């Protein structure tokens, strides 16, 4: 007996039940044990930042990871299943700052770095537990409890080792340059951090036209344009394009002619003729400006798309400006400090932030006559990815890894990686070609301590391990709680060159170093012997039992066969591990990548906590269920943004309900008829009908298609093939075989059971809960869980047969369209259907077609019952035909065309493909016509007495069966039936009785009685 199923699945409830069952039966452990020693498939998990509960966009990535790990496990692959947490850096710090109400670096230092570090660790402990809970609820199978934490001393030591090597190769240097700077976080950001989602946000800034009086040309000015007023007090030069023409307006203002084509100019010069002119700066009343000899310089990169064609240059507050200062030997004024506030030598501006200063600067410019015009300007402006503060440019001393020497190697290795979708590999290639040196230092607290100890003698000491630190420490090693600030700052070492005592720089490292080292640190690269629980070091102590494996383990599991993350990771994790791997061992750390685009809400907007459209994973688990979430993720083509929400979830539930109903149909009738399937006889090895053969082949097609889709790492194709299979099972096989189930037809039961069981097997990685729930009901003598059944054998299906039935289904579908166009209900029998253009294989199925469409006769032949109207499909045909389109269009309209085979048409020598035309068949009087892709059906919609009477019969049958259901009768109960229609009883008593399970039919008011 099968367990009866309710009318629809309660996804969340059955999922919680499955979680219990898996835990009780240790299903995952059994699976791993079964695969142990099998072929290896190496997946390396990109760490999730441990500063939050599970968000739905993270659940997307986790689902994809889980789907492919499950698929590979079903195919017998041995896997590692190690989950990772990212535990350091600004993500963690900013979350803790918010929690503690701290708002500047000063406040963090006052709070105490030791306490702050403990608070950061607490956040990671809480969040990693939450993320684990959410991921388990999602159905993700990982080796929970043996996770890697990037803040472990072990992970940090691996990065130290990497940095030491980089230094030995001569690629490590300290740079002085202008970088994007977050004034709130008080640190520079690197190029790749700016590529993260949400960094560029639209904002409105002041738009200022400002004029600088020329010292040697009284009454004349150069006009510049800026959207960052705070940079004007740092102005030292104005740049013109040497080749372009500039003009002087009557009021003495010089601007580029090209940008003001309607202005009248009284004098014109080429930019190069203006070079060297000196001018008075806008804030020469302040000490820094007063010391500068402002002049005009040439610059080929001056653009003529906006502004005045004369560019304000402030090398202390702009990146290109800083580069120009080197070429032209310009002074560099640094107006603001680490927190973005003006230094005290800026007089009345002292202490103001760059934003606060804007209004006062504009006011002053107005008073002094420098301001020409002030307005507002909307643009996409970079913001700190962590705290949302608008970024500024600031000069900073940062540590860099020079990339030029290794760049060719990176490009060469990336070309070997298989990227899905392919364009993401191209993005990676672009990035690798164009990226600048890697800025690895951050002026922060809770992060990887950079092991750099520069000495006054000029030598840079780089420590490569904790052991080395101990050996070289002059004091403080014993108080080293973790390899982290503040403890590590109290451990000076001796310079290996001169023997002097040297201190570590205070900077911490870019978080992408933490995640990038993972393919080495977690796999035990160059580690002589296994250290049990060796990843539970430093801050990770007590959080994980993960071992630090030995080098032979790394050799087995490196490189990863597959990694998968969101597209923005191209410049982040995909990049950092790739870079580190090429440096350490000269190869890519992964062979294959699945990237995917962004998640938006179901209306296509970004999800924001403050917009109220953010969905919490817990809410989604309760309101849609994990399987439905997973379905939504998997149905998404990776090259497009996912519009996630409850609306799409509703649609998915509807589709899954069709599947559920097919299973329920088998369960209900199987129980009535005592059907007992057997796992040992999976394929229906009984005498089958043609339709059964078809379903067997259709099932083989599903297995083949789904397998191909998993191999191509495209879940969207798994979902599509499953959905079309469900439609075929429900709307063809069951529909066409219903009666066979009412009268125990073993072949029908066995075939349907086989099809459903096979489909559960291939869909299990995508929706593990529902698949296992139904499996345990349908397969009672086989593997206890669908996740323990091996992958179904892939057998090439009989594609000829499948194409034949697909053609029949197409004819039926067109017949339905024609019927609905005729506005006759499907229960009304009709006389005749004519089918034209269908392939010969459909001809043998006229009985089925007639039955499905309730017509007496199906003929194959010419459809004369219609007029053919052909119009050009303009978006397609326009580009193909060009000017010839007009002619073709006219000829089509006049009906002067020839119909070719396969839905093509010939017009005046042009052959038009089916996709290039819109074909409409219009029924003649009494005929309903539908047409698609060269197949046309025409339905004779004329009714006669005979047909009307039969229509009445079928209406009655329907009515009675509704009544049966309403009265609560079992599907097998027999009835006595009274109907008020004597003519029907005379003609159709037997059919009426058969189709309503009546033992007697008599005249009277419509009613039924249990017999
Ligand atoms: Zn910030
Ligand atoms: Zn020294």
Short mmCIF file of C-alpha atoms and ligand atoms in Angstrom, two decimals, residues 90 94 97 181-187 189 383-391 444, ligand 1:
data_model
loop_
_atom_site.label_atom_id
_atom_site.label_comp_id
_atom_site.label_asym_id
_atom_site.label_seq_id
_atom_site.Cartn_x
_atom_site.Cartn_y
_atom_site.Cartn_z
CA UNK A 90 35.41 45.44 7.08
CA UNK A 94 31.36 47.56 10.40
CA UNK A 97 30.75 49.04 15.03
CA UNK A 181 39.17 56.30 0.18
CA UNK A 182 36.27 55.79 2.58
CA UNK A 183 36.37 58.67 5.07
CA UNK A 184 34.15 56.84 7.54
CA UNK A 185 36.11 53.60 7.52
CA UNK A 186 39.34 55.59 7.29
CA UNK A 187 40.94 53.31 4.77
CA UNK A 189 39.89 50.56 -1.04
CA UNK A 383 30.24 54.54 -2.34
CA UNK A 384 31.92 52.43 0.27
CA UNK A 385 30.65 48.90 -0.32
CA UNK A 386 30.47 48.32 3.39
CA UNK A 387 29.17 51.50 5.00
CA UNK A 388 27.66 53.36 2.02
CA UNK A 389 29.64 56.56 2.55
CA UNK A 390 30.53 58.40 -0.70
CA UNK A 391 34.20 57.78 -1.46
CA UNK A 444 41.91 48.71 9.96
ZN1 LIG B 1 33.22 52.79 4.63
#
